[in-house]
Amino acid sequence: MTESAVSPQHSAFLRAVRGEPVPHTPVWFMRQAGRSLPEYRKVREGVGMLESCMDPDLTTEITLQPVRRYGVDAAIFFSDIVLPLKAVGVDLDIKPGVGPVVATPVRTLADVEAIPDLTPEHVPYVTQAIGQLVRELGATPLIGFAGAPFTVASYLVEGGPSREHALTKAMMFGAPEVWDALMRKIAGIAATYLEVQVRAGASAVQLFDSWAGALAPQDYAASVQPHSARVLEHVGTLGVPRIHFGVGTANLLGAMGEAGADVVGVDWRTPLGTAIGQVGDRAVQGNLDPTLVFAPTDLMLARAAEVIEAGRAARGHVFNLGHGVLPSTDPDQLQRLTEFVQSYPL
């Protein structure tokens, strides 16, 4: 990609993640592609989630919708963390109101070995969609996306979403050889999936670990961090910034940064100033409580100002919610929030 005047490399988002001076605090929202937008619900009518992710034209349209509406500083590729598993032939589906459901959960080493490695040929629709997006987005960077090994492993072992992750931890503690093989398998799939996105034109990536907050620090360090580090290290060789985000990870932020992140995403439970002290010389992303968009606008914006002010202490700061946009969010509130952040004096 040439370093032209319209290159994403000069964007506020990429400047912030590199720790460079910015014209304004950049802002984007996790799950901005979809969820609350009426135009998203219209194009998704009668189309399943995974089917949507495997349609390049639909993926392109959904990814672009929040950029058109809000003028956010980055687009996030519309996908799902289990899409690479579906692509290699794992029997799973995303059930409305439930989430990913796996027909035959992983229990043994043979189950792990039966999962094929991902190749670019498994996901041609991803390459096509990103090529289309990069042409449409111009100077706006596109963030690639993948689920982190622990979270994806949890779906495979539990057979679906879980609050306790009891079966997952039982494997991690009681069958370490199966666990290690499974995590290596998923890390390889995630690394390839992100590489496909970067080679197609994504300017940065986010590794999303929804369930890492279920882990004690010593268990994360011993059984999870090395595998996330493999993914992030591989992406690092491609020369793009890496964001690492988890939910409920106040006690893991330092370790998540050390796994190889250039930017550590912070959920709303941890004050941003506290997080900055834990992640070292890294940029941070976050972290307005997603429910504050339901508060009076003045309160929402006052709290957003607090986040921006706290972010000044970091190497770089990308404004975001502390988790994904909730489906019932009023898009007009996100518009007000975007304009406020982008116009906030530095």
XYZ file of C-alpha atoms in Angstrom:
346
model
C 0.000 0.000 0.000
C 1.500 3.358 -0.970
C 2.014 6.094 1.586
C -0.308 8.496 -0.179
C -2.248 11.403 1.231
C -5.224 9.090 1.695
C -3.251 6.297 3.351
C -4.708 4.917 6.595
C -1.167 5.135 7.981
C -1.701 8.861 8.555
C -5.029 8.361 10.369
C -5.612 9.454 13.949
C -6.270 5.817 14.894
C -2.934 4.455 13.672
C -1.072 7.459 15.022
C -2.567 6.813 18.464
C -1.757 3.104 18.530
C 1.831 3.945 17.533
C 2.067 6.529 20.325
C 2.387 9.457 17.918
C 0.756 12.906 18.233
C -2.867 12.913 17.047
C -5.172 15.637 15.680
C -7.924 14.337 17.959
C -8.596 11.341 20.174
C -9.618 8.596 17.731
C -12.816 6.682 18.413
C -14.445 3.504 17.213
C -16.833 1.084 18.931
C -16.620 -2.642 19.414
C -19.597 -4.266 17.683
C -20.267 -1.018 15.840
C -20.770 -3.131 12.703
C -24.338 -4.206 13.303
C -26.188 -4.635 16.561
C -28.024 -1.339 17.022
C -28.277 0.010 13.478
C -31.642 -0.199 11.704
C -29.856 -0.446 8.359
C -28.009 -3.491 9.697
C -31.199 -5.211 10.797
C -32.688 -4.539 7.369
C -29.865 -6.176 5.387
C -29.695 -9.100 7.843
C -33.402 -9.975 7.536
C -33.679 -13.706 6.918
C -29.900 -14.170 6.762
C -28.059 -16.185 9.425
C -25.041 -14.760 11.216
C -22.450 -17.093 9.729
C -24.088 -16.836 6.324
C -23.734 -13.061 6.577
C -20.039 -13.380 7.422
C -19.451 -15.602 4.377
C -21.072 -13.184 1.922
C -18.409 -10.653 0.814
C -20.866 -8.040 -0.376
C -22.965 -8.242 2.791
C -19.865 -8.203 5.003
C -18.625 -5.132 3.149
C -21.920 -3.304 3.528
C -22.279 -4.087 7.242
C -18.681 -3.077 7.999
C -19.172 0.251 6.203
C -22.508 1.175 7.798
C -21.165 2.666 11.065
C -18.369 4.470 9.226
C -20.949 6.166 7.010
C -23.299 6.959 9.875
C -20.901 8.047 12.616
C -17.650 8.972 10.869
C -15.679 6.848 13.336
C -11.903 6.728 12.999
C -11.677 3.016 12.178
C -13.810 0.233 10.759
C -13.929 -3.199 12.410
C -14.263 -6.151 10.076
C -17.688 -7.771 10.471
C -17.095 -11.378 11.454
C -17.529 -13.801 14.323
C -14.924 -15.520 16.469
C -16.122 -18.992 15.438
C -16.104 -18.295 11.691
C -12.633 -19.832 11.131
C -13.812 -23.029 12.843
C -16.852 -23.167 10.578
C -14.575 -22.562 7.604
C -12.412 -25.623 8.361
C -15.459 -27.856 8.804
C -16.320 -27.848 12.510
C -20.030 -28.589 12.890
C -21.340 -25.488 14.634
C -23.978 -22.808 14.288
C -24.857 -19.508 15.941
C -28.273 -19.808 17.506
C -30.193 -16.547 18.078
C -30.360 -15.689 21.746
C -27.813 -18.381 22.630
C -24.602 -17.899 20.669
C -22.210 -20.392 19.076
C -23.232 -24.015 19.592
C -20.875 -26.873 18.698
C -22.493 -30.176 17.716
C -19.685 -32.419 18.999
C -17.600 -30.825 21.757
C -13.872 -31.528 21.941
C -12.899 -34.043 24.592
C -9.848 -35.990 23.404
C -6.589 -35.613 21.528
C -8.220 -37.354 18.578
C -10.936 -34.682 18.584
C -8.266 -31.999 18.374
C -6.376 -33.777 15.610
C -9.597 -34.028 13.598
C -9.769 -30.231 13.290
C -8.010 -29.157 10.071
C -5.562 -26.288 9.997
C -6.867 -23.128 8.338
C -5.510 -22.053 4.950
C -6.368 -18.931 2.937
C -8.319 -21.200 0.590
C -10.801 -21.861 3.393
C -11.835 -18.177 3.578
C -11.785 -16.636 0.077
C -14.800 -14.515 1.009
C -12.709 -12.786 3.692
C -10.013 -11.816 1.210
C -12.645 -10.572 -1.229
C -14.545 -8.564 1.367
C -11.437 -6.865 2.740
C -10.257 -5.973 -0.746
C -13.606 -4.313 -1.362
C -13.521 -2.574 2.001
C -10.047 -1.144 1.615
C -11.058 0.431 -1.687
C -14.204 1.919 -0.144
C -12.615 3.083 3.112
C -9.726 5.032 1.617
C -7.974 6.814 4.500
C -10.061 5.085 7.193
C -8.190 2.074 8.603
C -9.756 -1.371 8.798
C -9.209 -3.466 11.923
C -8.983 -7.217 11.429
C -10.498 -9.448 14.054
C -10.108 -12.898 15.610
C -11.087 -14.717 18.777
C -8.259 -15.526 21.188
C -7.366 -19.191 21.815
C -8.884 -19.462 25.302
C -12.275 -18.101 24.324
C -12.508 -20.174 21.152
C -11.346 -23.261 23.054
C -14.061 -22.676 25.636
C -16.765 -22.812 22.957
C -15.280 -26.006 21.538
C -14.993 -27.744 24.904
C -18.237 -26.534 26.492
C -20.242 -26.950 23.301
C -21.571 -23.395 23.655
C -21.492 -20.354 25.939
C -20.730 -21.016 29.611
C -20.665 -18.976 32.802
C -18.381 -21.225 34.833
C -16.197 -22.731 32.071
C -16.043 -25.832 34.248
C -15.394 -28.310 31.419
C -12.800 -25.981 29.914
C -10.900 -25.665 33.169
C -11.263 -29.378 33.844
C -9.396 -30.051 30.597
C -6.830 -27.351 31.317
C -6.083 -28.753 34.778
C -6.765 -32.464 34.273
C -5.742 -33.187 30.676
C -2.923 -30.726 29.987
C -1.699 -32.571 26.903
C -5.125 -32.302 25.266
C -5.411 -28.684 26.358
C -2.010 -27.765 24.959
C -2.786 -29.452 21.640
C -6.148 -27.695 21.398
C -4.690 -24.284 22.200
C -1.884 -24.779 19.681
C -4.433 -25.769 17.056
C -6.609 -22.708 17.695
C -3.620 -20.369 17.903
C -2.490 -21.580 14.492
C -5.967 -21.043 13.049
C -6.239 -17.552 14.573
C -2.777 -16.546 13.349
C -3.564 -17.633 9.803
C -6.986 -15.996 9.894
C -5.477 -12.679 10.964
C -2.706 -13.002 8.392
C -5.299 -13.440 5.655
C -6.954 -10.215 6.787
C -3.698 -8.265 6.982
C -2.458 -9.453 3.597
C -5.799 -8.442 2.108
C -5.388 -4.912 3.486
C -6.336 -4.677 7.204
C -4.275 -1.948 8.904
C -4.435 -3.358 12.466
C -5.864 -6.389 14.279
C -7.736 -7.065 17.489
C -7.467 -10.363 19.361
C -10.645 -10.672 21.403
C -10.617 -12.845 24.553
C -14.214 -12.710 25.802
C -13.784 -15.228 28.609
C -10.209 -14.677 29.820
C -11.567 -12.910 32.903
C -12.613 -16.319 34.220
C -8.961 -17.177 34.841
C -6.675 -16.680 37.809
C -3.435 -14.886 36.874
C -1.218 -17.923 37.423
C -3.436 -20.111 35.235
C -3.548 -17.470 32.511
C 0.245 -17.174 32.588
C 0.839 -20.925 32.473
C -1.891 -22.215 30.172
C -3.210 -19.338 28.046
C -0.764 -16.468 27.625
C 1.823 -18.494 25.628
C -0.805 -19.366 23.027
C -2.144 -15.826 22.662
C 1.489 -14.736 22.408
C 1.995 -17.095 19.459
C -0.857 -15.423 17.613
C 0.306 -11.896 18.390
C 3.931 -12.696 17.590
C 2.942 -14.029 14.173
C 0.888 -10.941 13.396
C 3.763 -8.776 14.596
C 5.920 -10.112 11.757
C 3.392 -8.606 9.334
C 4.064 -5.093 10.605
C 0.615 -4.056 11.831
C -0.430 -2.886 15.323
C -2.017 -5.467 17.615
C -4.860 -4.770 20.058
C -5.527 -7.339 22.791
C -8.862 -7.077 24.595
C -10.572 -9.201 27.223
C -13.628 -8.884 29.430
C -13.282 -8.807 33.219
C -9.500 -8.877 32.922
C -8.509 -6.285 35.553
C -6.056 -8.761 37.087
C -4.604 -9.800 33.703
C -3.951 -6.490 31.947
C -0.197 -6.564 32.445
C 0.065 -10.143 31.236
C -2.152 -9.439 28.235
C 0.160 -6.618 27.247
C 3.211 -8.823 27.713
C 1.623 -11.399 25.409
C 2.597 -9.101 22.566
C 0.041 -6.313 22.389
C 0.798 -2.836 21.129
C -2.556 -1.710 22.540
C -4.338 -3.195 25.558
C -8.112 -2.913 25.520
C -9.649 -2.135 28.900
C -13.208 -2.976 29.870
C -15.356 -0.554 31.874
C -14.765 -2.237 35.235
C -11.199 -0.943 35.525
C -10.490 2.798 35.727
C -8.403 3.716 32.706
C -5.784 5.403 34.870
C -5.344 2.203 36.868
C -5.003 0.163 33.688
C -2.385 2.519 32.241
C -0.231 1.855 35.283
C -0.440 -1.886 34.646
C 0.220 -2.192 30.916
C 3.647 -0.552 30.690
C 4.705 1.544 27.714
C 1.722 0.612 25.593
C -1.289 2.390 24.192
C -4.705 1.684 25.691
C -8.177 1.389 24.253
C -11.433 2.079 26.036
C -13.327 2.263 28.200
C -16.722 3.959 28.643
C -19.382 1.736 30.224
C -21.616 0.629 27.291
C -24.728 1.321 29.366
C -23.868 5.013 29.729
C -25.334 5.568 26.261
C -28.706 5.065 28.000
C -27.953 7.827 30.516
C -28.798 11.493 29.973
C -26.547 12.862 27.245
C -24.833 15.357 29.550
C -23.843 12.581 31.944
C -22.643 10.324 29.127
C -20.448 13.088 27.720
C -19.104 14.059 31.141
C -18.021 10.481 31.740
C -16.533 10.326 28.257
C -14.479 13.422 29.080
C -13.139 11.656 32.173
C -12.019 8.733 30.009
C -10.291 11.057 27.535
C -8.535 12.949 30.307
C -7.339 9.707 31.907
C -6.083 8.509 28.528
C -3.631 11.413 28.324
C -1.292 9.513 30.655
C -0.939 6.598 28.234
C 1.535 6.192 25.384
C -1.509 6.481 23.126
C -5.262 6.314 23.621
C -8.062 5.080 21.385
C -11.508 5.886 22.759
C -13.959 3.005 22.788
C -16.663 1.490 24.926
C -15.553 -0.936 27.605
C -17.253 -3.740 25.658
C -19.491 -4.018 22.609
C -22.379 -1.779 21.611
C -25.593 -3.117 23.153
C -28.339 -4.021 20.649
C -30.844 -1.517 22.076
C -28.425 1.428 21.856
C -29.828 4.582 20.243
C -27.600 5.302 17.213
C -28.117 9.034 17.752
C -26.403 8.746 21.123
C -23.392 7.081 19.542
C -23.348 9.885 16.984
C -23.265 12.489 19.758
C -20.556 10.545 21.555
C -18.417 10.245 18.421
C -18.661 13.958 17.671
C -17.868 14.828 21.279
C -14.734 12.686 21.410
C -13.439 13.880 18.049
C -13.954 17.541 18.953
C -12.606 17.293 22.517
C -9.624 19.647 22.900
C -6.288 17.905 23.264
